[in-house]
């Protein structure tokens, strides 16, 4: 365990914290009673004039979070690419802590992800991974589509899976978003909202629709109208997640395949409380590069460096892995 320091503005010096305090990446301190004083005298019990002061710690926890649309990842496809994906997800150079997955096709009792999880948790693996697969989210191109979530158990603990109130969403989504609450380093709660929004246009005409939408134009076809509605309801999804775990400080992150560039005007409402981290194309089509896969972090509660894109094999998926280092901020009283 690293040594943590207590910043005391009045003395302009740093005093080592007790090893009994929780583990944070960054810690600062101030008295809730509004008083500055010698921390050592408080610790020894000589401080009597402000006995009921408490300490407020501003803590920051850093994680690396990624997302990949697996492109109709069926049991048959898993047989061929399980080893390659297990190697990608466990790549220590990427240092991924959380991985959100889309387009997992489960048409039988066996999950296409089972072999991958076994490989990632084999005796030769350097760390242990947890996995949660969502309930049926919607009908994909090749069958029943599900979301998946991987997390590094040494840093992340699965807290709970939220069931979204469909009445409030009015059956807006073609694929119902999956919301998992994770506990980061035993202190911060993070709601990972995994999404795969409606595809713009019919498959044979998607390039025409994509070019029109990328230029900031509107499209009145059914699929684009549906996509617009799904995007407009994303802020409500985040609020529903917060409402369902009232009384707890939680940070929301929306992640996955949004099927639209983040600069489009349809994202105006979402941009009021969340910011996208990715600005790089995540598809393999050089003639029409698209920034569809993204990570949106909650403003004021999380910050992230510009997302990076990993060029995995196009044979595995027509999407690339997008990932970023995200710092979650919050307060803890001791």
C-alpha positions as a printed Julia matrix, in Angstrom:
334×3 Matrix{Float64}:
   0.0     0.0     0.0
   1.42    3.42   -0.96
   1.87    6.17    1.63
  -0.89    8.78    1.62
  -0.35   12.4     2.59
  -2.56   14.9     4.36
  -2.29   18.4     2.88
  -2.43   21.11    5.59
  -2.63   24.6     3.94
  -1.83   26.53    7.15
   1.43   24.72    7.92
   2.34   24.32    4.25
   3.64   20.85    4.93
   2.55   17.29    4.36
   1.92   14.85    7.17
   1.69   11.05    6.57
  -1.79    9.64    7.04
  -2.49    6.57    9.13
  -2.42    3.34    7.16
  -5.9     2.63    8.49
  -7.43    5.23    6.15
  -9.05    4.04    2.92
  -6.92    3.79   -0.23
  -7.22    6.78   -2.56
  -5.24    7.94   -5.56
  -5.33   11.53   -4.29
  -6.42   12.99   -0.94
  -6.79   16.55    0.38
  -8.19   17.76    3.72
 -10.06   20.58    5.4
 -12.02   20.99    8.64
 -15.78   20.99    8.25
 -15.92   23.37   11.2
 -13.97   25.89    9.2
 -10.85   25.72   11.38
  -7.24   25.14   10.47
  -4.91   23.57   12.99
  -2.03   21.25   13.7
  -3.1    17.75   12.68
  -0.61   16.19   15.1
  -2.16   17.98   18.07
  -5.63   16.8    17.0
  -4.36   13.27   16.66
  -2.77   13.3    20.13
  -5.9    14.69   21.77
  -4.42   18.07   22.79
  -6.81   20.02   20.6
  -9.86   20.95   22.71
 -11.46   24.06   21.23
 -12.89   22.27   18.16
 -13.44   18.74   19.41
 -16.36   18.06   17.11
 -14.65   19.01   13.85
 -14.63   16.25   11.28
 -12.31   15.8     8.37
 -13.6    15.98    4.8
 -11.44   14.12    2.29
 -11.66   14.98   -1.39
 -10.79   11.65   -2.99
 -10.05   10.68   -6.57
 -10.05    7.13   -7.89
  -8.61    6.33  -11.32
  -9.8     3.47  -13.53
  -9.37    2.5   -17.17
 -12.63    1.73  -18.92
 -13.17    0.39  -22.43
 -15.93   -0.58  -24.84
 -16.22   -2.9   -27.82
 -19.12   -3.81  -30.09
 -18.46   -7.49  -30.86
 -20.58   -7.47  -34.05
 -23.05  -10.35  -33.75
 -20.88  -12.35  -31.35
 -22.51  -15.77  -31.45
 -21.48  -19.12  -30.0
 -20.11  -20.13  -33.4
 -18.02  -16.96  -33.62
 -16.8   -17.48  -30.07
 -15.3   -20.85  -31.02
 -12.97  -19.11  -33.47
 -12.08  -15.9   -31.66
 -12.2   -16.64  -27.91
  -8.43  -16.87  -27.54
  -7.81  -13.63  -29.44
 -10.41  -11.73  -27.4
  -9.17  -13.09  -24.07
  -5.69  -11.89  -25.03
  -7.01   -8.47  -26.06
  -9.09   -7.9   -22.92
  -6.3    -9.05  -20.63
  -3.55   -7.12  -22.43
  -1.5    -5.56  -19.61
  -0.34   -2.72  -21.85
  -3.95   -1.49  -22.0
  -4.47   -1.96  -18.23
  -8.24   -2.21  -18.6
 -10.29   -2.34  -15.37
 -13.82   -2.32  -16.87
 -14.91   -3.45  -20.35
 -18.42   -2.87  -21.72
 -19.52   -5.18  -24.55
 -22.35   -4.98  -27.08
 -23.95   -7.39  -29.58
 -23.54  -10.63  -27.66
 -25.92  -13.02  -29.4
 -27.28  -15.73  -27.13
 -29.69  -18.11  -28.85
 -29.17  -21.03  -26.47
 -28.52  -21.69  -22.79
 -24.76  -21.39  -23.31
 -23.21  -17.91  -23.44
 -20.64  -17.09  -26.17
 -18.55  -15.4   -23.46
 -18.06  -18.48  -21.23
 -14.91  -19.73  -22.95
 -13.39  -16.23  -22.93
 -13.96  -15.83  -19.2
 -12.42  -19.26  -18.54
  -9.32  -18.28  -20.53
  -9.02  -14.92  -18.77
  -9.26  -16.61  -15.36
  -6.95  -19.52  -16.15
  -4.08  -20.43  -13.83
  -1.65  -18.57  -16.1
  -3.65  -15.33  -15.97
  -2.11  -12.4   -14.11
  -5.4   -11.22  -12.57
  -8.97  -12.36  -11.97
 -11.97  -11.08  -13.89
 -15.67  -10.91  -13.09
 -18.39  -11.01  -15.74
 -22.06  -10.07  -15.9
 -24.32  -10.61  -18.88
 -27.51   -8.61  -19.2
 -30.96  -10.0   -19.73
 -32.38  -10.0   -23.23
 -31.97   -6.4   -24.5
 -33.55   -6.63  -27.93
 -33.54   -8.45  -31.23
 -30.31   -8.04  -33.17
 -29.49   -8.9   -36.76
 -28.51  -12.49  -35.91
 -30.66  -13.23  -32.85
 -31.32  -12.22  -29.26
 -28.9    -9.5   -28.27
 -27.36   -9.02  -24.82
 -24.87   -6.64  -23.21
 -21.81   -7.82  -21.31
 -19.6    -6.29  -18.63
 -16.11   -7.39  -17.54
 -14.27   -6.03  -14.5
 -10.92   -6.58  -12.8
 -11.83   -7.99   -9.37
  -8.73   -6.59   -7.63
 -10.02   -3.06   -8.22
 -13.74   -3.32   -8.95
 -16.64   -5.04   -7.21
 -20.07   -5.61   -8.76
 -22.63   -3.9    -6.52
 -25.93   -4.51   -8.3
 -27.75   -4.57  -11.64
 -30.57   -2.03  -12.0
 -33.84   -2.81  -13.71
 -34.88    0.31  -15.61
 -38.48    1.48  -15.31
 -39.8     0.89  -18.81
 -42.95    2.92  -18.13
 -40.87    6.07  -17.71
 -38.94    5.3   -20.89
 -42.17    4.44  -22.77
 -40.45    1.57  -24.59
 -38.19    4.08  -26.32
 -35.27    1.74  -26.93
 -34.86   -0.91  -29.59
 -32.28   -2.43  -27.24
 -32.94   -1.65  -23.59
 -29.78   -0.15  -21.98
 -28.11   -2.22  -19.28
 -27.14   -0.51  -16.01
 -24.64   -2.06  -13.6
 -23.51   -0.36  -10.4
 -19.87   -1.0    -9.58
 -17.89   -0.26   -6.42
 -14.45    1.12   -7.19
 -11.73    0.42   -4.61
 -14.38   -0.03   -1.89
 -15.41    3.63   -1.93
 -16.87    5.11   -5.12
 -20.08    3.91   -6.76
 -20.12    4.01  -10.55
 -23.21    3.35  -12.69
 -22.08    1.97  -16.05
 -24.88    2.52  -18.56
 -24.19    0.2   -21.49
 -25.99    1.26  -24.69
 -26.37    0.21  -28.31
 -28.58    2.73  -30.07
 -30.69    2.3   -33.18
 -28.84    1.89  -36.47
 -29.42    4.89  -38.81
 -31.25    3.89  -41.98
 -31.71    0.48  -43.54
 -28.5    -1.57  -44.1
 -28.49   -0.99  -47.87
 -28.66    2.8   -47.48
 -26.74    3.4   -44.24
 -23.9     5.35  -45.93
 -26.36    7.92  -47.26
 -27.96    8.33  -43.83
 -24.58    8.41  -42.06
 -23.24   11.19  -44.29
 -26.38   13.25  -43.83
 -26.36   12.89  -40.04
 -22.61   13.56  -39.78
 -23.2    16.9   -41.49
 -25.59   17.79  -38.66
 -28.67   17.37  -40.82
 -31.93   15.79  -39.75
 -33.49   12.74  -41.32
 -37.18   11.93  -41.1
 -37.03    8.21  -41.89
 -38.34    5.82  -39.24
 -34.96    4.45  -38.1
 -33.35    7.91  -37.8
 -36.39    9.25  -35.91
 -36.05    6.29  -33.57
 -32.34    7.0   -33.1
 -33.12   10.65  -32.31
 -35.66    9.61  -29.67
 -33.22    7.14  -28.08
 -30.52    9.83  -27.83
 -32.97   12.39  -26.4
 -33.91    9.95  -23.62
 -30.33    9.2   -22.52
 -30.32   11.95  -19.81
 -33.51   10.37  -18.42
 -31.81    6.96  -18.29
 -29.0     8.48  -16.19
 -31.51   10.15  -13.85
 -33.53    6.94  -13.46
 -30.34    5.13  -12.47
 -29.6     7.76   -9.82
 -33.19    7.71   -8.51
 -33.13    3.94   -8.05
 -30.2     4.14   -5.62
 -31.17    7.23   -3.64
 -29.12    8.2    -0.62
 -25.86    7.1    -2.21
 -23.34    9.25   -4.05
 -23.01    7.8    -7.54
 -21.29    8.78  -10.78
 -22.83    7.87  -14.14
 -20.98    6.89  -17.3
 -22.74    6.15  -20.59
 -20.71    3.84  -22.79
 -21.14    1.79  -25.94
 -22.23    2.14  -29.56
 -24.2     5.38  -30.08
 -24.41    5.03  -33.89
 -23.88    8.78  -34.29
 -21.03   11.26  -33.94
 -20.99   13.08  -30.57
 -21.03   16.55  -32.17
 -24.51   16.06  -33.64
 -27.18   18.49  -32.29
 -29.28   15.55  -31.06
 -26.77   15.16  -28.21
 -27.34   18.72  -26.9
 -29.39   17.6   -23.88
 -26.91   14.88  -22.93
 -24.01   17.37  -23.16
 -25.52   19.42  -20.33
 -24.37   16.88  -17.74
 -22.03   14.52  -19.64
 -19.02   14.91  -21.92
 -17.74   12.49  -24.62
 -14.13   11.34  -24.44
 -13.67    9.89  -27.91
 -13.1    11.83  -31.14
 -11.44    9.06  -33.17
 -13.13    6.8   -35.74
 -13.93    3.35  -34.36
 -14.83    1.6   -37.61
 -12.57    0.11  -40.27
 -14.14    1.81  -43.31
 -11.51    4.35  -44.43
 -13.81    5.89  -47.03
 -16.4     6.72  -44.35
 -14.79    6.88  -40.86
 -17.33    7.08  -38.05
 -16.99    8.1   -34.39
 -19.84    5.93  -33.14
 -18.35    4.16  -30.09
 -17.84    6.47  -27.14
 -17.54    7.03  -23.39
 -19.61    9.86  -21.88
 -18.58   10.87  -18.33
 -20.62   12.89  -15.85
 -19.51   16.53  -15.6
 -18.22   17.54  -12.17
 -17.9    13.96  -10.96
 -15.57   12.34  -13.47
 -12.83   13.39  -15.83
 -11.07   11.42  -18.5
  -8.19   11.79  -20.88
  -9.02   11.77  -24.63
 -10.0     8.23  -25.48
  -7.7     5.95  -27.43
  -8.64    3.4   -30.07
  -7.05   -0.04  -30.33
  -6.99   -1.61  -33.79
  -8.12   -5.13  -33.05
  -8.63   -7.55  -35.91
 -11.38   -6.63  -38.36
 -12.19  -10.33  -38.57
 -13.37  -10.24  -34.94
 -15.54   -7.15  -35.29
 -16.2    -4.2   -37.59
 -15.69   -1.98  -34.53
 -12.48   -1.05  -32.73
 -11.92   -1.08  -28.97
 -12.2     2.41  -27.46
 -10.81    3.07  -23.97
  -9.81    5.87  -21.61
  -8.38    6.5   -18.14
 -11.16    8.06  -16.05
 -10.78    9.77  -12.67
 -13.84    9.71  -10.4
 -14.01   12.46   -7.77
 -15.99   12.59   -4.54
 -16.0    13.35   -0.82
 -15.54   11.05    2.16
 -15.95   12.05    5.83
 -13.78   10.53    8.55
